[in-house]
Amino acid sequence: MNKTKYIFITGGVVSSLGKGIAAASIGALLEARGLNITMQKLDPYINVDPGTMNPFQHGEVFVTDDGAETDLDLGHYERFTAISLTKKNNLTSGQVYDSVILNERNGVYLGKTVQVIPHITDEIKRRISIPSEGKDVAIIEIGGTVGDIESLPFLEAIRQFKLDKGRENVLYVHLTLVPYIKTAEELKTKPTQHSVKELMAIGIEPSIIICRADRVLPRDIREKIALFCNVQADAVITAKDEDSIYDVPLSLHKEGLDSKIVEFLNIWAKTPDLGEWERISATLKNFKNSVTIGVVGKYVNMKESYKSLNESLVHGGIANNVRVNIKYINSEDFEGEDWEGDFGELESCSGILVPGGFGSRGINGMLRAITFARENKIPYFGICLGMQLMTVEYARNVLGFKEANSVEFDPQTPHPVIHLMEDQKNVDRMGGTMRLGSFPCVISKNTLAFRIYSKNSKKPSADKKNCARIYQDGNILINERHRHRFEFNNGYREKFEFSGFVFSGLSPDGTLVEISELINHPWYVGCQFHPEFKSSPLFPHPLFRDFISASLKSLNPEKKTPSPARRKKPKKTKA
Ligand code: GLN
C-alpha cells in the first residue's frame, strides 16, 4: 500500500505573502509530475467555518461541491490543480473544539482532564489524516503567521505528525519575506532568521524556506539564510513578485522547488509537464487587446471579497486572448438625493456585472446600473444576487410592477418576484443553512445559455471541471455551485415569459429558476449559482468566456450598443 507523504506549509514575518498561492503552486507542480495529491487549509479561528463572517472581515467565502463554506485559499487550490475539494479540506479551530467538547459531553475521555495536548492536538491530527487517505501527497497550509497564539495547537499537532508518520514522510516548508531596503541597497535576511527561530522553538525545523522577494535572491544571500536557518543552500527558494499569480508555478519550478520536494520526500516522480502553464503565461504576456468590465457591488473596497470572480474574468480573458481590466464600482455611488444620473466609470465599460451579495445596502444603485445595461444593450452578467436584481429591475421597469422587490429587502412588497425558498422558511440557525453546494440544472435548447454551454459539451475531455452533458430531449445538464436563500417566484413566470424574458435553465424538476436571459439584447444573462467557483485558467468557465467575448464585440464599430456618449441614462427616480 502506498504511504502518503505530507507537506506542511507555514508562514512567517508578515501575512499576505501569498502562502495560499505558494501552496497551490506546489500542488500544480506535483500534479504535473503525475502525483495524486490533496490539499487542506487549517484555519486557527474559532468560527466553525467562514460562512457567517462578513466579507469585509474575511474576504470571499469559497463554496465546494459538497456545500462547505470555506476559506478562499481553497479557491486557489482548485484553480491551480485538477482536484475537487470537500468539507474535510478546510479545518478550523472551531470544528476541532466543537467535536472535542461533544466527545467530552458524551463521556468519551473517561474522566480525564480534557487538554490542548493531547486531546485537541489528537483531533487535529485525526482530521489531517482523513482527506489524505490513498493520496501520494497531502499539502497542508497552516493559516496565520508563526508567533500567533491561536495557531499554536496546529503547529504542535504538525510537529507530532513527523514523529507519528516517520521523518521521510513529512516535510516542513516555511514562507518568509526578504525585504529590499532601498536606502541601504540591501536585501535583509534578519526577519527570516527570526521567523525560523520562532518555528524551531516550537520544535519544527523547516527543510525548505521559500523567500518572497522583489528579485531573485543572489547566491550569498541564500547561503546566509541557509547557514543561519540550518537548511541546504539550494533549499532556499525565491518566490519573486510576478505580474500574474499564474506565473508562480513556473517561477518556483525554475528555482528548483519541486525537485527539492521530491528529493526530500524520496518520491519517484516524472519530470513535470508544464506545457499548459507555459501556454497560459505566454498568453497573459502577449495580449494585444483589452476589454473593460464594470463590477457593480458593495464590497468593492475589499477586493478579496470577489477573489474567484476576479480570477474568472481573467480566465474569460485568457479564453479570448484579451486583457480584462476590471473596474470595481461601488453601487452606492448611484444612489442618494443628489445623484445626477452620472454613471462615472461605468459609462465606458464594455460589459457590466453585478455579483453575489447579501443585505439591502447598495441595492438601488445596482438596479440603476442594470437598467443602464438593459436599455443600452451593454452585455450584462448577473450572478446570484445579480440575477435576482435583474428580475426585480425587469418587473419594475418593463412589466410595470413599480414596487416589485425581493422579500430580502422588502418583506411587505406587493410583488415579491424574488421570495424565500420553501425549505428556508423554517431556518433559524444562520451557519451552514443556505442552499449550498452543487445542484443540477437543465438548460433548454434554442437559448443563449444552451449555445454557451454546448460549445464545451462537444469537447468534454478538454473541460473536466465544467463539462456539460446532453440530457433528455437534447437539452443539456450542468452542475453548478450555489449559496443563497432566495429564489425566483414562479407565480410571476408567465408574465415574464410573455414579454421576452427567458428562463433558460431550471432545476431538473422544473421548480427552481437557475438561469435567465433576455431576448432582444446582445447578452443579458443571470444565473442563480456561482460559476466563478468552477473556473480555472486551464478551463475557463463557459459563461465567463462568452461574457468576455460578447463584451469584446460590443467594442466593435459594428456593435449594437451605442457609444458611451450616446447611452441612455435612466430617469432620475427616487431611490
Ligand atoms: N442574498 C441573496 C440570497 O440569499 C443572494 C445571495 C448571493 O448572491 N450569494 O438569495
XYZ file of C-alpha atoms and ligand atoms in Angstrom:
585
model
C 0.000 0.000 0.000
C 1.382 3.404 -0.840
C 2.205 5.683 2.035
C 1.039 9.280 1.936
C 3.711 11.971 2.156
C 2.816 15.202 3.925
C 3.969 18.741 3.152
C 3.148 21.357 5.798
C 3.375 24.996 4.768
C 3.757 27.671 7.418
C 4.216 31.405 7.037
C 6.337 33.926 8.878
C 7.223 37.626 9.188
C 4.011 39.148 7.809
C 0.697 37.988 6.420
C -0.366 38.373 2.775
C 2.844 36.888 1.377
C 0.855 34.590 -0.887
C 1.069 31.400 1.169
C -2.107 30.105 -0.490
C -0.690 30.711 -3.956
C 2.619 29.074 -2.970
C 0.749 26.035 -1.624
C -1.471 25.870 -4.732
C 1.613 26.152 -6.957
C 3.248 23.237 -5.146
C 0.020 21.331 -5.822
C 0.180 22.246 -9.515
C 3.848 21.225 -9.805
C 3.349 17.879 -8.067
C 0.299 17.116 -10.221
C 2.373 17.981 -13.284
C 4.790 15.317 -12.058
C 1.985 12.775 -12.176
C 1.352 12.600 -8.418
C -2.081 12.133 -6.908
C -2.488 14.969 -4.402
C -4.886 16.546 -1.955
C -4.755 19.926 -0.247
C -6.026 21.164 3.094
C -6.179 24.501 4.882
C -6.004 24.703 8.689
C -7.540 27.940 9.967
C -6.876 28.928 13.588
C -10.053 30.984 14.155
C -12.880 29.752 16.396
C -15.662 30.110 13.806
C -16.782 26.677 12.614
C -16.486 27.980 9.052
C -16.230 31.422 7.447
C -19.860 31.217 6.216
C -21.202 33.636 8.789
C -18.300 36.099 8.550
C -18.648 39.476 6.909
C -16.771 39.639 3.575
C -15.041 42.811 4.811
C -13.518 40.670 7.603
C -12.639 37.538 5.823
C -12.797 38.068 2.076
C -14.629 35.643 -0.131
C -16.332 32.529 1.162
C -15.479 29.751 -1.278
C -18.097 27.011 -1.785
C -17.224 23.399 -2.585
C -19.337 20.838 -4.470
C -20.453 19.242 -1.207
C -21.660 22.596 0.100
C -18.889 23.565 2.509
C -18.381 27.286 3.063
C -14.614 27.554 3.163
C -11.590 29.800 3.179
C -10.755 31.476 -0.131
C -7.432 29.624 -0.320
C -9.406 26.520 -1.301
C -10.363 28.508 -4.392
C -6.676 28.869 -5.265
C -6.135 25.146 -4.712
C -8.978 24.241 -7.084
C -7.925 26.793 -9.709
C -4.314 25.593 -9.759
C -4.981 21.846 -9.663
C -7.447 19.299 -11.005
C -8.765 18.337 -7.564
C -12.257 18.997 -6.219
C -12.252 19.721 -2.511
C -14.797 18.938 0.196
C -15.803 19.925 3.724
C -12.868 17.903 5.031
C -10.307 20.084 3.279
C -10.808 23.156 5.467
C -10.279 22.623 9.164
C -10.851 25.367 11.746
C -10.215 25.537 15.499
C -13.990 25.905 15.844
C -14.586 22.471 14.275
C -11.871 20.877 16.393
C -13.162 22.300 19.675
C -16.751 21.509 18.654
C -16.005 17.788 18.355
C -13.715 17.596 21.383
C -16.382 19.236 23.585
C -19.048 16.935 22.157
C -16.825 13.931 22.934
C -16.318 15.211 26.467
C -20.090 15.551 26.991
C -20.523 12.009 25.679
C -18.021 10.685 28.190
C -15.520 9.624 25.556
C -12.499 10.790 27.596
C -13.320 8.535 30.550
C -12.956 11.028 33.366
C -9.702 12.585 32.132
C -8.998 16.317 32.180
C -9.531 17.448 28.578
C -6.480 19.425 27.417
C -4.955 21.069 24.352
C -2.284 18.363 24.399
C -3.242 15.583 23.701
C -6.989 15.966 23.067
C -7.064 18.988 20.777
C -3.847 18.017 19.001
C -5.030 14.410 18.517
C -8.257 15.652 16.972
C -6.278 17.922 14.618
C -4.045 15.006 13.582
C -7.068 12.756 13.017
C -8.659 15.355 10.774
C -5.440 15.902 8.798
C -5.296 12.181 8.066
C -8.855 11.887 6.678
C -8.619 13.667 3.296
C -5.093 12.368 2.689
C -6.135 8.726 2.626
C -4.942 6.998 -0.550
C -3.145 10.081 -1.880
C 0.519 10.252 -2.835
C 0.981 13.678 -1.281
C -1.122 15.830 1.048
C -0.268 19.545 1.036
C -1.425 21.273 4.201
C -1.318 25.023 4.672
C -1.472 26.479 8.184
C -3.278 29.818 8.275
C -1.862 32.837 10.069
C 1.738 33.677 10.839
C 4.136 31.798 13.129
C 4.017 33.500 16.512
C 0.223 33.889 16.605
C -1.226 32.481 19.834
C -4.180 30.925 18.004
C -2.137 28.723 15.701
C -0.051 27.056 18.432
C -2.189 23.875 18.751
C -1.984 23.383 14.969
C 1.802 23.808 14.992
C 2.138 21.400 17.896
C -0.011 18.849 16.041
C 2.079 19.065 12.869
C 5.269 18.795 14.926
C 3.999 15.494 16.329
C 2.997 14.385 12.850
C 6.623 13.847 11.848
C 7.175 11.550 14.827
C 3.998 9.628 14.060
C 4.487 9.214 10.312
C 8.283 8.982 10.051
C 10.899 11.565 9.061
C 10.939 10.592 5.376
C 7.192 11.147 5.049
C 6.837 14.672 6.408
C 8.280 17.905 5.036
C 8.033 21.395 6.503
C 8.131 24.341 4.116
C 8.295 27.845 5.562
C 7.423 31.013 3.631
C 9.024 34.287 4.706
C 9.751 37.765 3.421
C 13.180 39.016 2.383
C 12.749 42.779 2.055
C 14.977 45.016 -0.038
C 15.867 48.150 1.912
C 16.312 50.916 -0.596
C 18.437 53.278 1.493
C 20.907 50.516 2.348
C 20.574 48.944 -1.125
C 20.479 45.588 0.585
C 18.296 42.514 0.898
C 17.654 41.747 4.570
C 17.624 38.215 5.945
C 17.036 39.026 9.626
C 13.206 38.720 9.559
C 13.612 35.261 8.011
C 16.148 34.249 10.668
C 13.822 35.374 13.462
C 10.831 33.650 11.983
C 12.669 30.344 11.553
C 13.996 30.647 15.102
C 10.422 31.038 16.328
C 9.390 27.926 14.423
C 12.349 25.962 15.796
C 11.429 26.972 19.343
C 8.179 25.064 18.790
C 10.169 22.082 17.571
C 9.591 22.441 13.842
C 12.666 22.530 11.656
C 11.831 23.606 8.109
C 13.703 21.823 5.316
C 12.724 24.303 2.615
C 12.452 28.069 3.002
C 10.566 29.980 0.340
C 11.526 33.646 0.394
C 9.159 36.182 -1.040
C 11.245 38.965 -2.535
C 11.105 41.565 -5.256
C 14.083 39.961 -7.040
C 15.795 36.581 -7.310
C 17.994 36.149 -4.235
C 21.717 36.105 -5.082
C 23.812 33.149 -4.012
C 25.409 34.888 -0.999
C 22.026 35.775 0.480
C 20.768 32.228 0.027
C 23.910 30.900 1.664
C 23.475 33.258 4.589
C 19.879 32.153 5.135
C 20.969 28.524 4.777
C 23.688 28.915 7.395
C 21.599 30.778 9.961
C 18.454 28.730 9.453
C 20.099 25.332 9.205
C 18.917 24.390 5.706
C 20.721 23.484 2.474
C 21.518 26.489 0.262
C 19.588 25.004 -2.679
C 16.577 24.603 -0.376
C 16.327 28.398 -0.090
C 13.915 29.203 -2.881
C 12.989 32.667 -4.144
C 9.336 33.440 -4.701
C 9.819 36.540 -6.800
C 6.962 39.034 -7.281
C 5.286 38.095 -10.563
C 2.939 40.006 -12.861
C 0.394 37.220 -12.623
C -0.255 34.565 -9.987
C -0.332 32.058 -12.848
C 3.400 32.647 -13.397
C 4.186 31.417 -9.877
C 4.249 27.633 -10.575
C 6.730 28.183 -13.424
C 8.840 30.558 -11.385
C 9.032 28.189 -8.383
C 9.858 25.319 -10.725
C 12.707 27.337 -12.239
C 14.031 27.820 -8.721
C 14.072 24.043 -8.278
C 11.291 23.792 -5.686
C 9.541 20.660 -6.935
C 12.737 18.696 -7.483
C 13.846 19.582 -3.953
C 10.468 18.429 -2.584
C 10.582 15.043 -4.305
C 14.208 14.645 -3.244
C 13.424 15.305 0.431
C 10.359 13.097 0.436
C 12.165 10.441 -1.552
C 9.383 10.075 -4.114
C 9.902 8.848 -7.610
C 8.114 11.239 -9.947
C 8.444 12.056 -13.636
C 9.810 15.410 -14.764
C 6.885 17.800 -14.765
C 4.922 18.567 -17.878
C 4.307 22.308 -17.582
C 3.244 22.964 -21.188
C -0.213 24.227 -20.224
C 1.180 26.644 -17.630
C 3.682 27.927 -20.177
C 0.864 28.479 -22.660
C -1.142 30.479 -20.101
C 1.863 32.512 -19.049
C 2.654 33.372 -22.676
C -0.991 34.304 -23.360
C -1.039 36.624 -20.337
C 2.115 38.392 -21.533
C 1.095 38.887 -25.150
C -2.383 40.359 -25.093
C -2.966 42.799 -27.928
C -6.465 43.906 -26.993
C -8.176 44.738 -23.763
C -11.748 44.970 -22.561
C -13.091 46.800 -19.506
C -15.706 45.202 -17.270
C -17.537 47.142 -14.572
C -18.321 45.117 -11.453
C -21.040 46.930 -9.531
C -21.236 45.756 -5.949
C -20.842 46.819 -2.375
C -17.700 45.033 -1.176
C -15.629 46.877 -3.778
C -13.058 48.237 -1.332
C -12.220 44.733 -0.254
C -11.015 43.013 -3.447
C -10.506 39.746 -1.552
C -14.311 39.509 -1.347
C -14.504 38.913 -5.084
C -11.433 36.703 -5.440
C -12.940 33.916 -7.557
C -14.934 36.404 -9.605
C -11.816 38.411 -10.344
C -9.934 35.299 -11.420
C -12.823 34.003 -13.540
C -12.892 37.261 -15.500
C -9.148 36.851 -16.112
C -9.828 33.262 -17.283
C -12.515 34.578 -19.634
C -9.834 36.920 -20.979
C -7.367 34.056 -21.453
C -10.009 32.151 -23.439
C -10.499 35.177 -25.717
C -6.876 36.230 -25.801
C -7.660 39.635 -24.321
C -6.644 41.550 -21.202
C -9.581 42.158 -18.875
C -9.483 45.440 -16.955
C -11.827 45.151 -14.006
C -13.332 48.307 -12.566
C -14.889 47.736 -9.166
C -17.616 50.300 -8.739
C -19.499 50.998 -5.519
C -23.205 50.812 -6.303
C -23.883 53.397 -3.597
C -22.303 55.950 -5.966
C -25.534 55.787 -7.997
C -27.815 56.426 -5.065
C -28.871 59.313 -2.925
C -30.808 62.518 -3.384
C -28.178 64.409 -5.346
C -27.265 61.701 -7.861
C -27.472 63.337 -11.270
C -27.674 60.270 -13.483
C -23.885 60.110 -13.863
C -22.588 56.538 -14.042
C -18.967 57.673 -13.960
C -16.505 54.971 -14.946
C -19.316 52.538 -15.690
C -20.171 54.540 -18.793
C -17.018 53.466 -20.578
C -17.273 49.788 -19.619
C -17.924 47.220 -22.343
C -19.648 44.799 -20.005
C -21.427 45.156 -16.662
C -21.539 42.520 -13.930
C -23.478 42.510 -10.669
C -22.038 39.824 -8.371
C -23.464 37.964 -5.380
C -24.231 39.751 -2.143
C -26.400 39.983 0.950
C -28.386 42.748 2.645
C -30.097 45.843 1.316
C -27.228 48.312 1.222
C -26.396 49.460 -2.310
C -29.291 47.609 -3.938
C -30.885 50.642 -5.598
C -27.599 51.608 -7.219
C -27.227 48.082 -8.594
C -30.765 48.276 -10.010
C -29.901 51.522 -11.791
C -26.748 50.006 -13.265
C -28.862 47.089 -14.530
C -31.357 49.456 -16.184
C -28.408 51.206 -17.822
C -27.098 47.875 -19.193
C -30.522 46.712 -20.388
C -31.576 49.908 -22.124
C -28.218 50.485 -23.770
C -27.752 46.864 -24.786
C -24.479 46.577 -22.911
C -23.603 42.936 -22.117
C -24.853 42.205 -18.608
C -23.967 39.277 -16.349
C -25.875 38.863 -13.075
C -24.590 36.340 -10.571
C -26.892 35.143 -7.775
C -27.967 38.498 -6.280
C -27.180 39.915 -9.745
C -29.764 37.585 -11.290
C -32.339 38.309 -8.595
C -31.966 42.053 -9.169
C -32.146 41.565 -12.930
C -35.657 40.189 -12.439
C -36.643 42.923 -9.951
C -35.475 45.594 -12.421
C -37.441 43.950 -15.228
C -40.574 43.633 -13.128
C -40.430 47.308 -12.162
C -39.415 48.935 -15.420
C -40.779 46.627 -18.129
C -43.715 44.811 -16.539
C -44.775 47.923 -14.645
C -44.807 46.436 -11.120
C -43.291 49.579 -9.647
C -42.928 48.193 -6.151
C -41.612 44.765 -7.133
C -38.781 43.601 -4.924
C -37.049 40.677 -3.298
C -38.533 39.927 0.116
C -34.939 40.026 1.386
C -35.107 43.816 1.006
C -38.840 44.481 1.395
C -40.746 41.720 3.200
C -44.054 43.577 2.549
C -43.618 44.149 -1.203
C -46.867 43.681 -3.161
C -44.830 41.988 -5.916
C -42.351 39.544 -4.365
C -40.707 38.430 -7.619
C -37.880 37.018 -5.503
C -39.014 35.165 -2.423
C -37.696 32.833 0.236
C -37.161 29.246 -0.895
C -39.633 26.793 0.589
C -37.033 24.884 2.604
C -35.616 28.121 4.026
C -38.863 29.146 5.716
C -38.204 27.377 8.998
C -34.482 28.025 9.206
C -33.475 29.722 12.443
C -29.755 28.975 12.616
C -27.640 31.108 10.309
C -24.490 28.961 9.908
C -24.395 26.464 7.014
C -28.140 26.597 6.345
C -28.352 28.256 2.925
C -28.887 26.266 -0.276
C -25.248 25.306 -0.555
C -23.114 23.327 -2.969
C -23.546 21.684 -6.318
C -27.010 21.202 -7.837
C -28.035 20.062 -11.320
C -29.610 22.405 -13.837
C -31.225 21.585 -17.192
C -30.660 24.096 -19.990
C -33.275 24.287 -22.749
C -32.423 24.064 -26.412
C -32.569 27.231 -28.516
C -31.365 29.524 -25.766
C -28.226 31.591 -25.376
C -27.267 29.556 -22.292
C -27.513 26.366 -24.392
C -25.196 27.815 -27.028
C -22.746 28.936 -24.364
C -22.556 25.595 -22.586
C -22.806 23.370 -25.667
C -19.605 24.853 -27.013
C -17.814 22.828 -24.418
C -20.059 19.772 -24.293
C -18.614 18.927 -27.714
C -15.191 18.671 -26.154
C -15.925 17.219 -22.719
C -12.441 15.799 -22.248
C -10.955 19.265 -22.561
C -13.146 20.555 -19.808
C -13.019 18.309 -16.785
C -14.468 20.775 -14.332
C -17.377 22.208 -16.273
C -18.337 19.521 -18.689
C -21.961 19.769 -19.653
C -23.693 16.663 -20.899
C -26.593 16.022 -23.208
C -29.783 15.330 -21.280
C -33.333 14.306 -22.264
C -34.820 15.819 -25.449
C -31.443 17.213 -26.495
C -31.283 19.623 -23.560
C -28.085 19.999 -21.541
C -27.428 19.036 -17.945
C -24.894 21.001 -15.923
C -23.896 21.119 -12.252
C -23.080 24.418 -10.593
C -22.439 25.623 -7.053
C -24.956 27.612 -5.035
C -25.071 29.812 -1.933
C -28.396 31.544 -1.421
C -31.712 31.585 0.464
C -33.980 33.345 -2.025
C -35.218 32.335 -5.468
C -37.402 33.491 -8.356
C -41.119 33.368 -7.532
C -42.809 31.006 -10.015
C -46.079 32.892 -9.636
C -44.541 35.500 -11.969
C -43.052 33.160 -14.560
C -45.756 33.506 -17.210
C -45.838 37.276 -17.039
C -42.098 37.459 -17.546
C -42.057 34.877 -20.336
C -44.851 36.627 -22.179
C -42.731 39.734 -22.573
C -39.483 38.169 -23.796
C -37.757 37.108 -20.603
C -36.453 33.544 -20.958
C -35.927 31.050 -18.156
C -33.283 29.023 -19.925
C -32.041 26.917 -17.016
C -34.234 25.157 -14.448
C -33.706 22.540 -11.764
C -34.475 19.078 -13.265
C -37.924 19.051 -11.588
C -38.625 22.438 -13.159
C -39.322 24.217 -9.882
C -36.278 26.460 -9.469
C -35.089 29.098 -11.920
C -31.324 28.726 -12.332
C -30.555 30.749 -15.481
C -32.494 33.543 -17.100
C -31.837 35.706 -20.108
C -33.413 38.343 -22.288
C -34.140 38.216 -25.998
C -33.636 41.439 -27.954
C -30.420 42.111 -26.139
C -26.920 41.047 -27.277
C -26.010 39.373 -23.967
C -28.142 39.640 -20.863
C -27.743 36.599 -18.634
C -28.327 35.905 -14.958
C -27.601 32.758 -13.033
C -28.714 31.803 -9.534
C -25.484 29.843 -8.999
C -21.876 30.981 -8.737
C -19.992 29.928 -11.875
C -16.857 31.649 -10.544
C -16.284 28.722 -8.171
C -15.673 26.352 -11.075
C -13.477 28.375 -13.378
C -9.746 27.877 -13.712
C -7.051 29.265 -16.021
C -6.733 25.872 -17.721
C -10.516 25.503 -18.042
C -12.142 28.959 -18.233
C -15.823 28.758 -17.352
C -18.093 28.939 -20.440
C -20.236 31.772 -19.015
C -17.205 33.970 -18.345
C -15.641 33.051 -21.672
C -18.802 34.069 -23.512
C -19.452 37.203 -21.443
C -15.959 38.493 -22.259
C -16.441 37.568 -25.907
C -19.769 39.481 -26.016
C -18.183 42.472 -24.249
C -15.410 42.454 -26.845
C -17.990 42.502 -29.625
C -19.653 45.483 -28.003
C -16.354 47.332 -28.533
C -16.567 46.617 -32.235
C -17.599 49.531 -34.515
C -20.484 47.460 -35.847
C -21.619 46.858 -32.320
C -25.237 47.026 -31.474
C -24.598 49.148 -28.402
C -24.447 52.940 -28.603
C -21.145 54.691 -27.906
C -20.752 55.820 -24.278
C -21.659 59.421 -25.072
C -24.935 58.393 -26.644
C -26.001 55.976 -23.966
C -29.409 56.495 -22.456
C -29.489 57.368 -18.767
C -32.269 56.013 -16.604
C -34.683 58.665 -15.480
C -33.934 60.012 -12.062
C -36.245 58.051 -9.868
C -36.474 58.144 -6.134
C -34.065 55.598 -4.694
N -28.869 37.404 -0.792
C -29.328 36.550 -1.842
C -29.862 35.231 -1.320
O -29.592 34.854 -0.222
C -28.231 36.307 -2.850
C -27.102 35.511 -2.306
C -25.864 35.550 -3.165
O -25.732 36.433 -4.015
N -24.962 34.638 -2.941
O -30.547 34.543 -2.026
